[in-house]
Amino acid sequence: MRGFLYLDYDFGGTGNFGAARVPSSQSTDRPVTTPSEFLSANHPFDVLPSPVLDELATELTTEAFRAGDKLIEMGARNEHLFIVQSGAVEVLDPEGRLLARMGEGDIFGQRSLMAGGVASNVVRGIEEGTVFKLTAERFRALSRDYPRFRHFFDPIGAQRLRGAVQILEHEGTQSVGLLTTPLREFVSREPVCVPPGTTIREAAQVMDEAGVSSLLIVEDDELRGIITDRDLRSRVLAAGLSHDRVVDEIMSQHPVALDSGSYAHEALLSMSRSGIKHLPVVDGRRVIGMVTATDLMRRQSSSAAYIVREIDRCTDVASLVAVSRQLPSLLVNLDSANATAHSIGQLVTSMGEAITIRLLQLAEGDLGPAPVPYAWLAAGSQARREQTAHSDQDNCLLLPDEYDESAHGAYFEQLTRFVCDGLDASGYIYCPGEIMAMTPRWRQPLSVWKRYFSTWINEPDPRALVNATVFFDMRCLHGDSELFQTLRTHYLEMAKSNRIFIAFLAANALQFQPPLGFFRNFVLVKDGEHGRTLDLKHRGVVPIIDLARVYALSHGISRVNTRDRLEEAAETGALSKTGAADLRDALEFISAVRLHHQARQIRNGDKPDNYLAPKDLSHFERNHLKDAFTVVATMQSAMGQRYQAGRLG
């Protein structure tokens, strides 16, 4: 059931505030005494240069009105943009129906100015006050000369939201571009390669002539191995090996490589964990180049990679806990650096991944090698790379079918408890629903996991659907990735071919509705600890995550990051390109507001959460949140119509 209606009226089509960053809420403590001060305190005028604001202040005229006075008549010609200075007005359509109510700082009249000057609605006073009036000529000049000012008046909804997100992403990539830049952008030259069978002497000559410190061994465009300067020193010179032997004898076979679309922070993590300094970059199977640790660190602009390297050096849980305390500061720093929400999610998740992997390494160091292979699987937000400062742990363990509980159970019980306890101590609290590898039910061999998924898909009761929302978002963090690939192939094929399951999953995805009511009012949490706030997680990002999951599973898409799912859904035809872009923009903006809220709480010494009071929203946030929620509601409606028939069938 929806909660208390927060009557936050704004006129559809006016409330777009094009700033370069989601700004903090505007202060209302300071009295505004002059027209110039009034304009500078309200969007979109605050994006204009100060000299322009001073000029505008001299050009404004003022008109007083009383309750019932008509400021704009339907069918009449309008020659002004109106800014409410005090009091309140309402907008009525030709049938007399209420469209919106507006108060101080709100703007009206632009629709008629942008449509030839003839008004299609009535605007009348409902509370005595005054309005500032700006001439149509000046309004058009400002719109022409200042794109951010003009952006404010774009049509409401997805188009306007896209403009806001483009602004945020442009600003965000300026400062943290390194760690969230695809590796392909770091490849500056063709790969230096030789085929298998090349002599060591010939390989060394190629390296010297090309001026490189590493050489790729490639056959039929497929990477076979790599040699480095260090290999030539330690495996050839120090070992007294003849230069006429072939590189196959000294190369590192099956070297770690990353796809060209992987992010630079993933490359740094891989290098750190593998103890290497050279990383081949591939496009499918084809090698397209090489990046080195020096290449990446030379352009380093964030502390995230350094924190991860500290984690890899930790020798016990206590030191991991100490390093993990830097997570809140990392989020605040990324927020201050204008990082996009997508980037922050990737980087914050990388810390959780690094801590998990280091805990597994420490556990294996204490307990000895695992008696059988295993795959440690992340679930939920960690699997999607969408963690924030307020994340619990969701994980499980996948074992091979040769696992024997009597022979191997004690080892894995100790390993999983060590890791889950260590995560809890590091700030990743125990999952309230006990979805953790230390819970026996979620520490099972492949055949049992296959049976779990078969039951959830073939018998989609409410509990099964809850499990589906968690376990269909899984990723292998450590261990036998091929074991996980086998499981993933199994459940993706089953889900894709079961129309009834997809229909039930779609219906489940519509349970959380965006918090938007009549006249675009915010719908707030009704009561309790978080009464009169917006739930930015369950009513904001979760509906988009759920939509993306349905589109992905219905078409066998294996990616789990929400933005990746939306993009691939558009490529496969599961979702229109426009719909995917709209949801992507909505996700980015809602997530940006959520993370900005959490960063503000951390700065104030409060525990970060997902509940935001509307009074803490800036005009920019308030109006674009409404656009984002409108997009989500529209896409939910489309999904409901699309899958209803499948469910009834």
XYZ file of C-alpha atoms in Angstrom:
649
model
C 0.000 0.000 0.000
C 1.228 3.488 -0.764
C 2.216 5.724 2.096
C 1.475 9.308 3.071
C 1.109 11.738 0.163
C 3.644 14.526 0.370
C 1.899 17.389 -1.443
C 4.875 18.677 -3.319
C 3.246 20.300 -6.334
C 5.168 21.360 -9.368
C 4.026 22.336 -12.836
C 4.671 19.593 -15.389
C 7.281 20.763 -17.873
C 8.876 23.489 -15.774
C 10.942 21.910 -13.081
C 14.186 21.079 -14.860
C 17.297 22.432 -13.234
C 20.373 21.994 -15.397
C 23.367 22.150 -13.095
C 26.712 20.469 -13.669
C 26.403 18.290 -10.601
C 23.609 17.090 -8.341
C 23.882 20.020 -5.916
C 23.202 19.953 -2.236
C 19.845 21.248 -1.102
C 19.343 24.949 -1.308
C 19.412 26.791 1.977
C 16.267 28.663 2.955
C 17.669 30.130 6.154
C 19.146 33.190 4.469
C 16.598 35.932 3.666
C 16.457 36.833 -0.022
C 15.969 40.576 -0.272
C 16.743 41.553 -3.872
C 15.618 40.234 -7.283
C 19.222 39.262 -8.037
C 19.486 37.213 -4.834
C 16.123 35.635 -5.520
C 17.152 34.538 -9.018
C 20.521 33.182 -7.873
C 18.756 31.032 -5.264
C 16.490 29.346 -7.824
C 17.045 27.130 -10.845
C 17.605 27.532 -13.714
C 18.751 31.086 -13.069
C 21.529 29.920 -10.756
C 23.411 28.506 -13.780
C 23.704 31.975 -15.311
C 26.792 34.158 -14.775
C 26.529 36.768 -12.015
C 26.717 39.747 -14.421
C 23.775 38.323 -16.365
C 21.775 37.901 -13.157
C 22.465 41.504 -12.240
C 21.209 42.627 -15.659
C 18.088 40.486 -15.358
C 17.301 41.953 -11.955
C 16.971 45.389 -13.556
C 14.753 44.065 -16.362
C 12.202 42.168 -14.267
C 8.794 43.656 -13.633
C 6.634 42.720 -10.660
C 2.917 41.965 -10.581
C 0.844 41.425 -7.468
C -2.145 39.089 -7.449
C -4.894 37.947 -5.112
C -6.704 34.643 -4.760
C -8.859 34.171 -7.861
C -6.942 36.616 -10.075
C -6.063 35.196 -13.496
C -2.439 35.733 -14.456
C -2.773 33.872 -17.762
C -6.061 33.485 -19.660
C -6.714 30.460 -21.841
C -6.546 31.454 -25.512
C -4.915 34.798 -24.699
C -1.491 35.796 -25.926
C 1.283 35.588 -23.361
C 4.456 37.658 -23.668
C 6.196 36.831 -20.363
C 7.893 34.129 -18.350
C 6.538 34.197 -14.771
C 8.509 33.363 -11.614
C 6.507 33.059 -8.398
C 8.088 35.339 -5.802
C 5.510 34.732 -3.066
C 2.065 33.228 -2.636
C 0.705 30.346 -4.725
C -1.002 29.760 -8.069
C -2.768 26.853 -9.753
C -2.944 25.699 -13.368
C -6.259 24.513 -14.843
C -6.870 22.797 -18.178
C -9.673 23.891 -20.599
C -12.158 21.655 -18.703
C -11.266 23.297 -15.402
C -9.324 20.310 -14.063
C -6.398 20.996 -11.764
C -3.047 20.315 -13.413
C -0.605 21.728 -10.879
C -0.052 24.056 -7.962
C 3.036 26.165 -7.627
C 4.735 28.242 -4.992
C 7.854 30.314 -4.427
C 10.537 29.799 -7.070
C 8.301 27.911 -9.505
C 8.004 29.032 -13.112
C 5.105 29.125 -15.554
C 4.288 30.650 -18.928
C 7.087 29.021 -20.874
C 4.790 26.580 -22.632
C 2.867 29.309 -24.356
C 6.102 31.185 -25.134
C 7.510 28.070 -26.801
C 4.268 27.350 -28.689
C 3.696 30.623 -30.481
C 2.595 32.708 -27.512
C -1.024 31.514 -27.146
C -1.911 30.005 -23.758
C -3.745 26.677 -23.640
C -4.377 26.656 -19.874
C -5.498 29.050 -17.149
C -3.180 30.177 -14.348
C -4.847 31.863 -11.372
C -3.904 32.839 -7.865
C -4.937 30.690 -4.904
C -3.016 32.638 -2.291
C -2.133 36.328 -2.384
C 1.384 37.022 -3.643
C 3.624 38.459 -6.358
C 5.334 37.230 -9.519
C 8.397 38.413 -11.390
C 7.891 38.774 -15.151
C 10.622 38.327 -17.758
C 9.932 39.364 -21.360
C 9.597 36.706 -24.048
C 12.430 38.309 -26.011
C 14.839 38.060 -23.080
C 13.722 34.506 -22.308
C 14.484 33.406 -25.865
C 17.877 35.117 -25.807
C 18.845 33.326 -22.572
C 17.686 30.001 -24.007
C 19.793 30.589 -27.103
C 22.962 31.660 -25.287
C 22.958 29.290 -22.277
C 22.310 25.593 -23.046
C 21.961 24.650 -19.377
C 19.315 27.292 -18.918
C 17.491 26.054 -22.024
C 17.760 22.440 -20.809
C 15.504 23.388 -17.877
C 12.614 23.863 -20.273
C 12.948 20.598 -22.210
C 9.819 18.401 -22.230
C 9.234 16.542 -19.004
C 10.221 12.910 -18.635
C 12.829 10.778 -20.380
C 14.177 13.405 -22.787
C 14.796 15.901 -20.036
C 16.219 13.257 -17.719
C 18.667 12.196 -20.416
C 20.002 15.716 -20.632
C 20.533 15.804 -16.875
C 22.320 12.444 -16.864
C 24.569 13.510 -19.742
C 25.572 16.543 -17.711
C 26.344 14.395 -14.670
C 28.271 11.791 -16.623
C 30.276 14.415 -18.497
C 31.305 16.036 -15.237
C 31.879 12.693 -13.532
C 34.224 11.325 -16.153
C 36.443 14.379 -15.843
C 37.851 13.350 -12.471
C 37.690 9.583 -12.060
C 37.977 8.536 -15.655
C 40.968 6.263 -15.119
C 39.422 3.554 -13.047
C 36.173 3.487 -15.011
C 37.668 3.833 -18.488
C 37.579 0.772 -20.776
C 40.977 -0.822 -21.313
C 40.717 -0.339 -25.082
C 41.352 3.374 -24.456
C 44.724 2.578 -22.847
C 45.958 0.569 -25.823
C 48.197 2.951 -27.746
C 49.889 0.588 -30.199
C 49.479 -2.705 -32.007
C 50.528 -5.721 -29.918
C 54.121 -6.863 -30.342
C 53.865 -10.582 -31.051
C 55.833 -13.583 -32.281
C 54.577 -17.080 -33.097
C 55.406 -20.213 -31.106
C 58.727 -21.719 -32.193
C 60.506 -18.349 -32.292
C 63.964 -18.584 -30.754
C 64.778 -16.724 -27.576
C 67.433 -14.701 -29.433
C 64.921 -13.653 -32.117
C 62.351 -12.754 -29.466
C 64.857 -10.587 -27.590
C 65.744 -8.789 -30.827
C 62.057 -8.081 -31.530
C 61.600 -6.668 -28.022
C 64.696 -4.483 -28.361
C 63.683 -3.112 -31.755
C 60.119 -2.393 -30.589
C 61.270 -0.890 -27.293
C 58.940 -3.046 -25.186
C 59.429 -4.948 -21.947
C 57.097 -7.824 -22.812
C 56.284 -9.963 -25.838
C 53.124 -11.897 -26.661
C 53.247 -15.377 -28.159
C 50.307 -15.579 -30.586
C 49.169 -18.290 -32.980
C 46.216 -17.830 -35.352
C 45.275 -14.611 -33.531
C 44.957 -16.538 -30.247
C 47.117 -15.742 -27.230
C 49.354 -18.662 -26.232
C 51.783 -17.063 -23.788
C 53.856 -14.083 -22.728
C 57.526 -13.397 -21.929
C 58.933 -10.361 -20.162
C 62.347 -8.822 -19.475
C 62.230 -10.588 -16.131
C 61.747 -13.963 -17.849
C 64.820 -13.320 -20.000
C 66.874 -12.560 -16.871
C 65.622 -15.330 -14.589
C 64.737 -18.127 -17.004
C 67.451 -17.614 -19.605
C 70.514 -15.726 -18.352
C 70.414 -16.879 -14.730
C 69.586 -20.444 -15.764
C 72.250 -20.534 -18.488
C 69.695 -21.474 -21.130
C 70.807 -21.348 -24.763
C 69.494 -18.399 -26.765
C 68.723 -20.803 -29.566
C 65.983 -22.535 -27.581
C 62.416 -21.524 -28.393
C 60.220 -19.103 -26.456
C 57.708 -21.877 -25.768
C 60.111 -23.154 -23.075
C 60.245 -19.920 -21.086
C 56.890 -18.258 -21.722
C 54.119 -18.022 -19.125
C 51.356 -20.113 -20.653
C 47.699 -19.040 -20.642
C 48.488 -15.601 -19.191
C 45.875 -13.505 -17.422
C 44.123 -11.311 -19.998
C 41.113 -9.015 -19.914
C 38.552 -8.046 -22.509
C 38.942 -4.621 -24.083
C 35.658 -3.523 -22.498
C 36.864 -4.261 -18.963
C 37.578 -1.286 -16.749
C 41.025 -0.106 -15.734
C 40.305 -0.786 -12.072
C 39.665 -4.438 -12.970
C 43.079 -4.529 -14.645
C 44.762 -3.145 -11.534
C 42.992 -5.729 -9.392
C 44.028 -8.583 -11.686
C 47.645 -7.409 -11.759
C 47.794 -7.030 -8.002
C 46.288 -10.447 -7.290
C 48.365 -12.252 -9.905
C 51.610 -10.470 -9.081
C 52.091 -9.324 -12.690
C 52.838 -5.985 -14.317
C 51.844 -6.711 -17.924
C 48.282 -7.474 -18.986
C 47.237 -8.475 -22.517
C 44.016 -6.875 -23.780
C 41.782 -8.998 -25.997
C 38.715 -8.496 -28.130
C 37.096 -11.904 -28.024
C 40.013 -14.229 -28.776
C 42.021 -11.655 -30.736
C 44.814 -9.804 -28.928
C 44.605 -6.064 -29.555
C 47.333 -4.748 -27.258
C 49.018 -4.640 -23.886
C 48.724 -2.429 -20.817
C 51.155 -2.242 -17.928
C 50.786 -1.247 -14.309
C 52.885 1.811 -15.113
C 50.446 2.832 -17.872
C 47.554 2.752 -15.439
C 49.187 4.185 -12.339
C 50.665 7.063 -14.328
C 47.102 8.293 -14.851
C 45.812 7.237 -11.438
C 43.341 9.777 -9.991
C 41.630 7.902 -7.167
C 42.673 6.145 -3.983
C 40.541 3.092 -4.740
C 43.343 1.114 -6.373
C 45.719 1.912 -3.508
C 43.167 0.686 -0.982
C 42.757 -2.561 -2.893
C 46.529 -3.033 -2.942
C 46.569 -2.505 0.819
C 43.912 -5.195 1.147
C 46.029 -7.637 -0.847
C 48.913 -7.051 1.578
C 46.853 -7.731 4.728
C 48.014 -10.763 6.697
C 45.097 -11.158 9.123
C 41.472 -10.181 9.693
C 42.379 -7.312 12.016
C 44.379 -5.561 9.292
C 41.545 -6.117 6.804
C 39.096 -4.551 9.220
C 41.387 -1.543 9.574
C 41.634 -1.054 5.815
C 37.877 -1.535 5.346
C 37.270 1.531 7.510
C 38.441 3.591 4.532
C 35.323 2.648 2.553
C 33.148 5.550 3.809
C 35.932 8.012 2.991
C 36.308 6.490 -0.446
C 32.608 6.984 -1.175
C 32.740 10.587 0.049
C 35.827 11.302 -2.052
C 34.271 9.784 -5.157
C 31.092 11.777 -4.587
C 33.121 14.972 -4.128
C 34.985 14.178 -7.340
C 31.655 14.078 -9.224
C 32.012 10.385 -10.080
C 28.959 8.880 -11.738
C 26.824 6.506 -9.692
C 27.803 3.673 -12.033
C 31.491 4.380 -11.421
C 31.039 4.588 -7.661
C 29.198 1.279 -7.618
C 32.020 -0.373 -9.557
C 34.745 1.026 -7.325
C 33.013 0.454 -3.994
C 32.250 -3.123 -5.049
C 35.901 -3.662 -5.950
C 36.783 -3.136 -2.294
C 34.253 -5.728 -1.154
C 35.572 -8.166 -3.747
C 39.167 -7.619 -2.696
C 38.314 -8.167 0.983
C 36.377 -11.350 0.177
C 39.167 -12.801 -1.949
C 41.807 -11.936 0.642
C 39.734 -13.613 3.362
C 39.523 -16.741 1.215
C 43.272 -16.682 0.701
C 43.874 -16.282 4.437
C 41.438 -19.106 5.193
C 43.209 -21.421 2.753
C 46.516 -20.413 4.307
C 45.284 -21.522 7.742
C 43.280 -24.576 6.695
C 45.417 -25.779 3.825
C 44.390 -26.295 0.190
C 40.749 -27.117 -0.451
C 40.132 -30.873 -0.695
C 38.028 -30.355 -3.837
C 37.646 -27.337 -6.150
C 35.005 -24.749 -5.263
C 33.519 -21.536 -6.603
C 32.804 -18.674 -4.219
C 29.800 -16.859 -5.634
C 28.738 -13.310 -4.900
C 25.022 -12.598 -5.101
C 22.849 -9.481 -5.056
C 24.414 -6.037 -5.294
C 27.986 -7.334 -5.084
C 27.397 -9.634 -8.042
C 25.883 -6.712 -9.955
C 28.811 -4.437 -8.958
C 26.320 -2.007 -7.461
C 27.303 -1.875 -3.798
C 27.012 1.312 -1.772
C 28.082 2.307 1.715
C 25.106 0.421 3.147
C 25.458 -3.180 1.934
C 25.091 -6.504 3.674
C 26.696 -9.685 2.379
C 25.020 -12.117 -0.011
C 27.176 -15.070 -1.000
C 27.147 -18.827 -1.473
C 29.445 -21.734 -2.274
C 29.278 -24.021 -5.281
C 31.016 -27.391 -4.989
C 31.622 -30.169 -7.535
C 29.511 -33.311 -7.414
C 32.472 -35.322 -6.117
C 32.113 -33.342 -2.890
C 31.605 -35.688 0.060
C 30.000 -34.107 3.109
C 31.541 -36.608 5.526
C 35.035 -36.164 4.109
C 35.016 -32.515 3.068
C 32.225 -30.842 5.010
C 34.260 -29.757 8.027
C 36.809 -27.962 5.846
C 34.254 -25.910 3.959
C 32.221 -25.174 7.094
C 35.342 -23.635 8.641
C 36.325 -21.799 5.461
C 32.923 -20.223 4.884
C 32.476 -19.233 8.524
C 35.923 -17.616 8.547
C 35.083 -15.566 5.443
C 31.549 -14.565 6.480
C 32.713 -13.601 9.974
C 35.548 -11.591 8.455
C 33.162 -9.781 6.106
C 30.870 -8.929 9.005
C 33.816 -7.566 10.996
C 34.807 -5.511 7.936
C 31.403 -3.811 7.747
C 29.584 -6.173 5.368
C 27.018 -7.303 7.909
C 25.507 -10.760 8.021
C 22.628 -11.150 5.590
C 19.350 -10.842 7.536
C 17.934 -13.622 5.365
C 21.014 -15.808 6.021
C 21.915 -15.984 2.332
C 25.545 -16.706 3.100
C 27.972 -19.496 2.288
C 28.254 -20.396 5.969
C 24.557 -21.365 5.911
C 24.548 -25.095 5.006
C 21.669 -24.708 2.549
C 23.729 -22.314 0.410
C 26.891 -24.456 0.475
C 26.049 -27.275 -1.900
C 27.357 -29.323 -4.850
C 26.420 -28.583 -8.449
C 23.633 -31.152 -8.672
C 21.867 -29.658 -5.656
C 22.142 -26.121 -7.039
C 20.709 -27.326 -10.335
C 17.802 -28.837 -8.429
C 17.268 -25.547 -6.561
C 17.005 -23.590 -9.791
C 14.809 -26.210 -11.436
C 12.366 -25.988 -8.535
C 12.330 -22.189 -8.487
C 11.722 -21.992 -12.226
C 9.160 -24.789 -12.520
C 7.273 -23.967 -9.313
C 7.380 -20.126 -9.090
C 5.689 -19.623 -5.718
C 6.333 -16.394 -3.746
C 9.347 -17.820 -1.920
C 10.841 -19.109 -5.158
C 10.473 -15.654 -6.717
C 12.254 -14.071 -3.744
C 15.131 -16.511 -4.190
C 15.162 -15.811 -7.917
C 15.731 -12.097 -7.330
C 18.867 -12.969 -5.347
C 20.354 -16.039 -7.021
C 19.784 -15.009 -10.621
C 22.223 -12.195 -9.824
C 25.378 -14.249 -9.195
C 29.016 -13.945 -10.193
C 32.068 -16.086 -9.443
C 34.585 -14.147 -7.346
C 37.104 -16.871 -6.604
C 37.799 -20.462 -7.436
C 36.538 -22.732 -10.216
C 34.830 -20.389 -12.659
C 34.057 -23.231 -15.090
C 32.005 -24.904 -12.388
C 29.904 -21.759 -12.151
C 29.642 -21.504 -15.935
C 28.051 -24.955 -15.966
C 25.461 -23.910 -13.396
C 24.745 -20.602 -15.114
C 24.206 -22.254 -18.487
C 21.737 -24.628 -16.817
C 19.542 -21.988 -15.186
C 19.670 -19.488 -18.054
C 18.445 -22.083 -20.540
C 15.687 -23.208 -18.187
C 14.500 -19.676 -17.391
C 14.545 -18.526 -21.014
C 12.342 -21.385 -22.147
C 9.775 -21.152 -19.334
C 7.236 -18.454 -20.270
C 5.140 -18.986 -17.152
C 8.131 -18.441 -14.871
C 9.102 -15.259 -16.732
C 5.521 -13.998 -16.472
C 5.468 -14.595 -12.711
C 8.886 -12.960 -12.371
C 7.571 -9.963 -14.322
C 4.540 -9.695 -12.030
C 6.859 -9.859 -9.024
C 8.944 -7.051 -10.537
C 5.889 -4.765 -10.439
C 5.384 -5.030 -6.677
C 7.615 -2.063 -5.891
C 6.129 1.002 -7.565
C 8.015 4.313 -7.916
C 7.059 6.791 -5.155
C 5.057 9.153 -7.344
C 1.372 10.006 -6.957
C -1.181 12.343 -8.505
C 0.131 15.593 -10.028
C 3.655 14.134 -9.703
C 3.593 14.329 -5.905
C 6.143 12.270 -4.001
C 4.694 9.323 -2.090
C 6.550 8.968 1.188
C 7.066 6.204 3.707
C 3.980 6.545 5.894
C 5.323 6.083 9.419
C 7.939 4.378 11.550
C 11.598 5.271 11.918
C 11.776 6.515 8.322
C 8.367 8.160 8.162
C 7.925 11.040 5.683
C 10.968 10.029 3.612
C 11.581 8.633 0.136
C 12.835 5.035 0.027
C 15.439 5.394 -2.709
C 16.347 1.709 -2.659
C 13.111 -0.296 -2.680
C 11.038 2.358 -4.480
C 13.876 3.807 -6.523
C 16.609 1.502 -7.826
C 15.040 -1.904 -7.082
C 12.202 -1.500 -9.623
C 14.790 -0.875 -12.360
C 16.967 -3.784 -11.211
C 13.900 -6.033 -11.311
C 12.887 -4.882 -14.796
C 16.390 -5.454 -16.158
C 16.514 -8.927 -14.615
C 13.279 -9.974 -16.333
C 14.446 -8.726 -19.723
C 17.804 -10.477 -19.259
C 16.422 -13.854 -18.173
C 13.739 -13.872 -20.847
C 16.484 -13.739 -23.485
C 19.221 -15.807 -21.823
C 21.481 -12.827 -21.107
C 24.250 -13.845 -18.696
C 25.409 -10.377 -17.594
C 24.232 -9.272 -14.161
C 25.127 -5.596 -13.839
C 21.867 -3.704 -14.333
C 23.199 -1.231 -16.866
C 24.907 -4.045 -18.794
C 21.656 -6.013 -18.800
C 19.724 -3.080 -20.196
C 22.268 -2.469 -22.939
C 22.380 -6.122 -23.993
C 18.586 -6.379 -23.782
C 18.420 -3.565 -26.331
C 20.971 -5.340 -28.557
C 19.028 -8.615 -28.497
C 15.645 -6.993 -29.025
C 14.328 -7.917 -25.585
C 13.852 -4.202 -24.963
C 13.664 -1.227 -27.295
C 16.774 0.918 -27.507
C 14.768 3.920 -26.325
C 13.345 2.006 -23.372
C 16.787 0.718 -22.388
C 18.290 4.213 -22.576
C 15.427 5.678 -20.538
C 15.839 3.077 -17.783
C 19.610 3.495 -17.813
C 19.241 7.241 -17.293
C 16.663 6.756 -14.555
C 18.947 4.284 -12.769
C 21.922 6.614 -12.984
C 20.034 9.612 -11.664
C 18.237 7.860 -8.792
C 21.481 6.140 -7.810
C 23.343 9.455 -7.938
C 20.840 11.059 -5.562
C 21.024 8.017 -3.280
C 24.829 8.054 -3.145
C 24.936 11.814 -2.703
C 22.573 11.400 0.257
C 24.774 8.691 1.786
C 27.923 10.761 1.296
C 26.229 13.693 3.014
C 25.293 11.457 5.951
C 28.864 10.178 6.249
C 30.210 13.739 6.253
C 27.777 14.562 9.070
C 28.893 11.562 11.100
C 25.611 9.681 10.580
C 25.116 6.075 9.531
C 24.318 6.018 5.803
C 20.917 4.706 4.721
C 18.523 4.801 1.760
C 15.862 7.139 3.180
C 15.830 10.743 2.021
C 13.575 13.516 3.276
C 12.202 15.676 0.426
C 13.326 18.810 2.267
C 16.923 17.700 1.694
C 16.467 17.612 -2.079
C 17.694 20.406 -4.275
C 15.365 21.644 -7.020
C 17.537 19.788 -9.523
C 17.195 16.508 -7.635
C 13.508 16.969 -6.877
C 12.384 17.522 -10.431
C 14.632 14.995 -12.128
C 13.704 12.351 -9.574
C 10.127 12.875 -10.693
C 11.219 12.432 -14.297
C 13.083 9.237 -13.364
C 10.140 7.827 -11.408
C 7.830 8.637 -14.321
C 10.101 6.699 -16.690
C 10.125 3.670 -14.371
C 6.352 3.724 -13.923
C 5.888 3.868 -17.699
C 8.250 0.931 -18.264
C 6.571 -1.084 -15.506
C 3.232 -0.540 -17.182
C 4.664 -1.727 -20.496
C 6.096 -4.847 -18.888
C 2.815 -5.604 -17.151
C 0.962 -5.527 -20.463
C 3.640 -7.557 -22.231
C 3.763 -10.474 -19.799
C 0.206 -10.577 -18.503
C -0.921 -12.936 -21.243
C 1.945 -15.331 -20.525
C 0.993 -15.502 -16.885
C -2.682 -16.100 -17.606
C -1.656 -18.832 -20.016
